[in-house]
Amino acid sequence: MKLVVDDLAADRGSGLIFENIGFSLGDGEGLVVTGPNGAGKSTLIRAMAGLLRPAHGTARIEDETGEWTDLAAASHYLGPINAMKPALTVRENLAFWQAFAGKPAMAIDEVQQTVGLEHTADLPFSYLSTGQRRRIAIAKLLLNWRPVWLLDEPTSGLDAASERHFAGLVRDHMKAGGIVVAATHLPIAVDGMKRLTFGEALPA
Amino acid sequence: MMALILRDIRIGVRAGGGMLIGILFFLAVITVVPFGVGPDLKLLARIGPAILWIGALLASLLGLDRLFQADREDGSLDLLIMAGHEHPLALTVFAKCVAHWLTTGLPLVIVSPALGLLMNMEPAAIAATTATLLAGTPAITFIGATGAAIAVALPRGGLLVSVMVLPFVIPVLIFGVMAAYGAVEDPAPFLQPFLLMCALTLFFAALGPLAAGAALKGSSD
Amino acid sequence: MSDTIAPARRFSLTALANPTRFLSYSGKILPWLGGLSAIILIVGLYMSFTAPADYQQGITVRIMYVHVPAAWLSMMGYMVMAVSALGTLIWRHPLADVSIKAAAPIGAAFTFLALATGSLWGKPMWGTWWVWDARLTSVFVLFLMYLGIIALQRAMDDPVKAARPVAILVLVGTVNIPIIKFSVNWWNTLHQPAAVIRMDGPTIDPSMLWPLLVMAVGFTLLFFFMHMVAMRTEIWRRRIASMRRASAREQRGAAKPVLAE
């Protein structure tokens, strides 16, 4: 399977934010996108997730088995917000996404254990701390199998231990043949990832 | 889809407010009418069906703007849009409308007979009005979903949603009230306007989610 | 792996090409269109005032020469917007959205004119300024829809992002147009049924039909004249806005992505 981004450009209504982005990632490969605020990291991830129409170019998936045809369908998108309902319990939140997304992979209890939050299952999501909330959002990546992870600032709000743990999850996913694209300004401790750097702003 | 309906119902019932505020608002609208027109029981009985309908309409419009905004704020909307391959967006919108109506529209229908008593309406008029509300309020939700989707990116879209949606719900209101009066006033028919209103509900059930889905897809830019 | 550096951000010329051509063409057509509509309207008004009075309605029938064309244009204005909305949604043509934005206030004005003249005509004919019959109500709903669309356009400050939602609202509102057109046939209304455009030919006397048609042509030309002027204004307004936005971005410069192993 290959994730191919070809001559991608994005426009948010006030001129192109970036253009000429092209790369391809095969099974088990990862890409870290770094750069200053406003350089277009999030925009790139959203364009790849199909949430934003690119001004130019394509982002697609090439799968020989034919199981995945659409990049958005083959992806988990972890945005800057956690996509969890504060009024529902953690278990209800996770159960909903598992049922909605299809192709379940891991049991909810198991997923919660993986991020070390099994004791919060029956608490409303709003009771959790910022870091705990992020860990639950990360746990959502494991609920359903998707070969591609599109991550936007995945480690924001995490402490050092959780960050290391998260890096482990990313490694495991890549080892299992998954593809990871992460936009972040914090380094992720995973070896062998490609890097895409949005340069410093240039004076006009 | 069922999971989405259940989730939204849970939120609607649990987050408190949403459902209760709609009913209270409905009650408030009905209560101010006797003060406005005077406590003439005959007059109240005559305008009762219309007042119940207007109250239910306003109460239904009340929470509509939050239909997609809450999902947008916590990031769920992005994931719902991305799942478009598996669950077509129009169907997702339809499911959300069903849940929204069950938590906000249906309670209004259930309390309307009690409010009909306050308006001194005859049993036949109360039954007819409740029946028209039951069949007509879903139309408000479905067409309102389009308005809510169009205004989803606006931070204070609430009033705008009402302004946009109102022209479309006027036909529903017309036939709903017409049918309610048809049940009590002799020469006027009940079934004809009632069926026309049902047709409107079905029409909006198809058109609303489609248009809302198209609007939501563009909103994530 | 070699570094790939993005070239400086290119100015999207393709997006401007069409509006630019539109501006130059419309600039040439505009005086002719304006002159023609003025002449036809003057002729039409003259014919309207010299046309015979109705044997029942007397002199008030002359309101018709304004009322009927205004009512037609209220619907045509909406159809112009609906077609433009299709242009926005299907072809994403930049002019289509400008066309909606320009047509909405003009259509609303014609709708208001139709309602106001109808009301003035209704008082001597029906003895009341207003009745809630199907035709009047549906035209009133059309007026509300115009206002809703204008409100939505004003609420969204970014015209690029507003284009799609506005187009969808316009298209959904199109369901009202056939209701207005056929309301007088479907329901027994106080408003008279169609007299000019019908299957078996007009039921109106030629001495009144001609001034009416001339007025309708004059009003239509006036609509397109105003529509064109408004579109030009809107294009200029957007250019100014995008230049101001560009001047804000200039200081930040372009980001250059660099890919490395």
PDB file of C-alpha atoms in Angstrom, chain C residues 92-205:
ATOM      1  CA  ARG C  92     -17.388  26.756  -9.037  1.00  0.00           C
ATOM      2  CA  HIS C  93     -17.392  29.708 -11.373  1.00  0.00           C
ATOM      3  CA  PRO C  94     -16.253  32.810  -9.505  1.00  0.00           C
ATOM      4  CA  LEU C  95     -18.724  35.027 -11.363  1.00  0.00           C
ATOM      5  CA  ALA C  96     -21.696  32.854 -10.396  1.00  0.00           C
ATOM      6  CA  ASP C  97     -21.361  33.733  -6.740  1.00  0.00           C
ATOM      7  CA  VAL C  98     -20.951  37.420  -7.586  1.00  0.00           C
ATOM      8  CA  SER C  99     -24.131  37.134  -9.635  1.00  0.00           C
ATOM      9  CA  ILE C 100     -26.112  35.758  -6.660  1.00  0.00           C
ATOM     10  CA  LYS C 101     -24.819  38.476  -4.405  1.00  0.00           C
ATOM     11  CA  ALA C 102     -25.730  41.172  -6.919  1.00  0.00           C
ATOM     12  CA  ALA C 103     -29.159  39.785  -7.794  1.00  0.00           C
ATOM     13  CA  ALA C 104     -30.475  39.310  -4.250  1.00  0.00           C
ATOM     14  CA  PRO C 105     -31.136  42.963  -3.316  1.00  0.00           C
ATOM     15  CA  ILE C 106     -32.502  43.752  -6.791  1.00  0.00           C
ATOM     16  CA  GLY C 107     -34.856  40.782  -6.665  1.00  0.00           C
ATOM     17  CA  ALA C 108     -35.927  41.781  -3.178  1.00  0.00           C
ATOM     18  CA  ALA C 109     -36.627  45.320  -4.421  1.00  0.00           C
ATOM     19  CA  PHE C 110     -38.806  44.061  -7.287  1.00  0.00           C
ATOM     20  CA  THR C 111     -40.631  41.719  -4.933  1.00  0.00           C
ATOM     21  CA  PHE C 112     -41.275  44.604  -2.592  1.00  0.00           C
ATOM     22  CA  LEU C 113     -42.491  46.697  -5.534  1.00  0.00           C
ATOM     23  CA  ALA C 114     -44.876  43.910  -6.563  1.00  0.00           C
ATOM     24  CA  LEU C 115     -46.195  43.602  -3.014  1.00  0.00           C
ATOM     25  CA  ALA C 116     -46.552  47.359  -2.539  1.00  0.00           C
ATOM     26  CA  THR C 117     -48.291  48.018  -5.859  1.00  0.00           C
ATOM     27  CA  GLY C 118     -50.460  44.958  -5.302  1.00  0.00           C
ATOM     28  CA  SER C 119     -51.463  46.337  -1.959  1.00  0.00           C
ATOM     29  CA  LEU C 120     -52.316  49.724  -3.512  1.00  0.00           C
ATOM     30  CA  TRP C 121     -54.345  47.953  -6.170  1.00  0.00           C
ATOM     31  CA  GLY C 122     -56.041  45.689  -3.670  1.00  0.00           C
ATOM     32  CA  LYS C 123     -57.486  48.528  -1.619  1.00  0.00           C
ATOM     33  CA  PRO C 124     -59.834  49.885  -4.348  1.00  0.00           C
ATOM     34  CA  MET C 125     -60.500  46.451  -5.888  1.00  0.00           C
ATOM     35  CA  TRP C 126     -60.895  44.149  -2.911  1.00  0.00           C
ATOM     36  CA  GLY C 127     -61.500  46.807  -0.270  1.00  0.00           C
ATOM     37  CA  THR C 128     -58.455  45.772   1.760  1.00  0.00           C
ATOM     38  CA  TRP C 129     -54.727  46.430   1.655  1.00  0.00           C
ATOM     39  CA  TRP C 130     -53.812  42.856   2.257  1.00  0.00           C
ATOM     40  CA  VAL C 131     -55.310  39.371   2.287  1.00  0.00           C
ATOM     41  CA  TRP C 132     -53.531  36.183   3.244  1.00  0.00           C
ATOM     42  CA  ASP C 133     -54.406  34.225   0.156  1.00  0.00           C
ATOM     43  CA  ALA C 134     -52.094  31.737  -1.546  1.00  0.00           C
ATOM     44  CA  ARG C 135     -50.582  34.093  -4.124  1.00  0.00           C
ATOM     45  CA  LEU C 136     -49.933  36.966  -1.757  1.00  0.00           C
ATOM     46  CA  THR C 137     -48.608  34.683   0.946  1.00  0.00           C
ATOM     47  CA  SER C 138     -46.263  32.838  -1.391  1.00  0.00           C
ATOM     48  CA  VAL C 139     -44.887  36.083  -2.803  1.00  0.00           C
ATOM     49  CA  PHE C 140     -44.460  37.358   0.727  1.00  0.00           C
ATOM     50  CA  VAL C 141     -42.548  34.178   1.518  1.00  0.00           C
ATOM     51  CA  LEU C 142     -40.380  34.871  -1.540  1.00  0.00           C
ATOM     52  CA  PHE C 143     -39.662  38.309  -0.105  1.00  0.00           C
ATOM     53  CA  LEU C 144     -38.678  36.753   3.223  1.00  0.00           C
ATOM     54  CA  MET C 145     -36.407  34.328   1.398  1.00  0.00           C
ATOM     55  CA  TYR C 146     -34.653  37.144  -0.403  1.00  0.00           C
ATOM     56  CA  LEU C 147     -34.117  38.839   2.948  1.00  0.00           C
ATOM     57  CA  GLY C 148     -32.845  35.591   4.501  1.00  0.00           C
ATOM     58  CA  ILE C 149     -30.321  35.165   1.691  1.00  0.00           C
ATOM     59  CA  ILE C 150     -29.166  38.769   2.058  1.00  0.00           C
ATOM     60  CA  ALA C 151     -28.864  38.282   5.830  1.00  0.00           C
ATOM     61  CA  LEU C 152     -26.750  35.154   5.322  1.00  0.00           C
ATOM     62  CA  GLN C 153     -24.492  36.933   2.850  1.00  0.00           C
ATOM     63  CA  ARG C 154     -23.982  39.771   5.263  1.00  0.00           C
ATOM     64  CA  ALA C 155     -23.290  37.426   8.172  1.00  0.00           C
ATOM     65  CA  MET C 156     -20.379  35.721   6.415  1.00  0.00           C
ATOM     66  CA  ASP C 157     -17.464  38.058   5.970  1.00  0.00           C
ATOM     67  CA  ASP C 158     -15.416  35.782   3.698  1.00  0.00           C
ATOM     68  CA  PRO C 159     -17.123  35.682   0.276  1.00  0.00           C
ATOM     69  CA  VAL C 160     -15.184  32.569  -0.753  1.00  0.00           C
ATOM     70  CA  LYS C 161     -16.510  30.597   2.191  1.00  0.00           C
ATOM     71  CA  ALA C 162     -19.997  32.092   1.908  1.00  0.00           C
ATOM     72  CA  ALA C 163     -20.441  31.064  -1.725  1.00  0.00           C
ATOM     73  CA  ARG C 164     -21.383  27.443  -1.154  1.00  0.00           C
ATOM     74  CA  PRO C 165     -23.829  27.828   1.748  1.00  0.00           C
ATOM     75  CA  VAL C 166     -25.551  30.753   0.024  1.00  0.00           C
ATOM     76  CA  ALA C 167     -25.905  28.747  -3.192  1.00  0.00           C
ATOM     77  CA  ILE C 168     -27.425  25.825  -1.303  1.00  0.00           C
ATOM     78  CA  LEU C 169     -29.923  28.096   0.439  1.00  0.00           C
ATOM     79  CA  VAL C 170     -30.879  29.642  -2.901  1.00  0.00           C
ATOM     80  CA  LEU C 171     -31.399  26.233  -4.501  1.00  0.00           C
ATOM     81  CA  VAL C 172     -33.500  24.929  -1.627  1.00  0.00           C
ATOM     82  CA  GLY C 173     -35.622  28.069  -1.870  1.00  0.00           C
ATOM     83  CA  THR C 174     -36.360  27.372  -5.525  1.00  0.00           C
ATOM     84  CA  VAL C 175     -39.182  25.037  -4.411  1.00  0.00           C
ATOM     85  CA  ASN C 176     -41.223  28.164  -3.713  1.00  0.00           C
ATOM     86  CA  ILE C 177     -41.168  29.429  -7.301  1.00  0.00           C
ATOM     87  CA  PRO C 178     -43.592  26.887  -8.823  1.00  0.00           C
ATOM     88  CA  ILE C 179     -45.800  27.338  -5.766  1.00  0.00           C
ATOM     89  CA  ILE C 180     -46.031  31.063  -6.492  1.00  0.00           C
ATOM     90  CA  LYS C 181     -46.587  30.553 -10.194  1.00  0.00           C
ATOM     91  CA  PHE C 182     -49.369  28.023  -9.806  1.00  0.00           C
ATOM     92  CA  SER C 183     -50.854  29.176  -6.521  1.00  0.00           C
ATOM     93  CA  VAL C 184     -53.616  31.011  -8.372  1.00  0.00           C
ATOM     94  CA  ASN C 185     -54.518  27.868 -10.308  1.00  0.00           C
ATOM     95  CA  TRP C 186     -54.177  25.334  -7.487  1.00  0.00           C
ATOM     96  CA  TRP C 187     -56.138  27.226  -4.896  1.00  0.00           C
ATOM     97  CA  ASN C 188     -59.211  29.404  -5.197  1.00  0.00           C
ATOM     98  CA  THR C 189     -57.709  32.759  -4.459  1.00  0.00           C
ATOM     99  CA  LEU C 190     -58.917  36.303  -4.404  1.00  0.00           C
ATOM    100  CA  HIS C 191     -56.026  37.104  -6.714  1.00  0.00           C
ATOM    101  CA  GLN C 192     -57.020  36.645 -10.330  1.00  0.00           C
ATOM    102  CA  PRO C 193     -55.593  33.692 -12.294  1.00  0.00           C
ATOM    103  CA  ALA C 194     -52.900  34.082 -14.912  1.00  0.00           C
ATOM    104  CA  ALA C 195     -54.081  36.215 -17.812  1.00  0.00           C
ATOM    105  CA  VAL C 196     -51.057  36.580 -20.058  1.00  0.00           C
ATOM    106  CA  ILE C 197     -48.958  33.429 -19.979  1.00  0.00           C
ATOM    107  CA  ARG C 198     -51.351  30.494 -20.343  1.00  0.00           C
ATOM    108  CA  MET C 199     -51.861  27.545 -22.631  1.00  0.00           C
ATOM    109  CA  ASP C 200     -54.855  28.906 -24.538  1.00  0.00           C
ATOM    110  CA  GLY C 201     -53.382  32.335 -25.233  1.00  0.00           C
ATOM    111  CA  PRO C 202     -53.763  35.571 -23.319  1.00  0.00           C
ATOM    112  CA  THR C 203     -57.197  36.535 -22.037  1.00  0.00           C
ATOM    113  CA  ILE C 204     -56.276  40.171 -21.848  1.00  0.00           C
ATOM    114  CA  ASP C 205     -57.298  42.678 -24.536  1.00  0.00           C
TER     115      ASP C 205
END
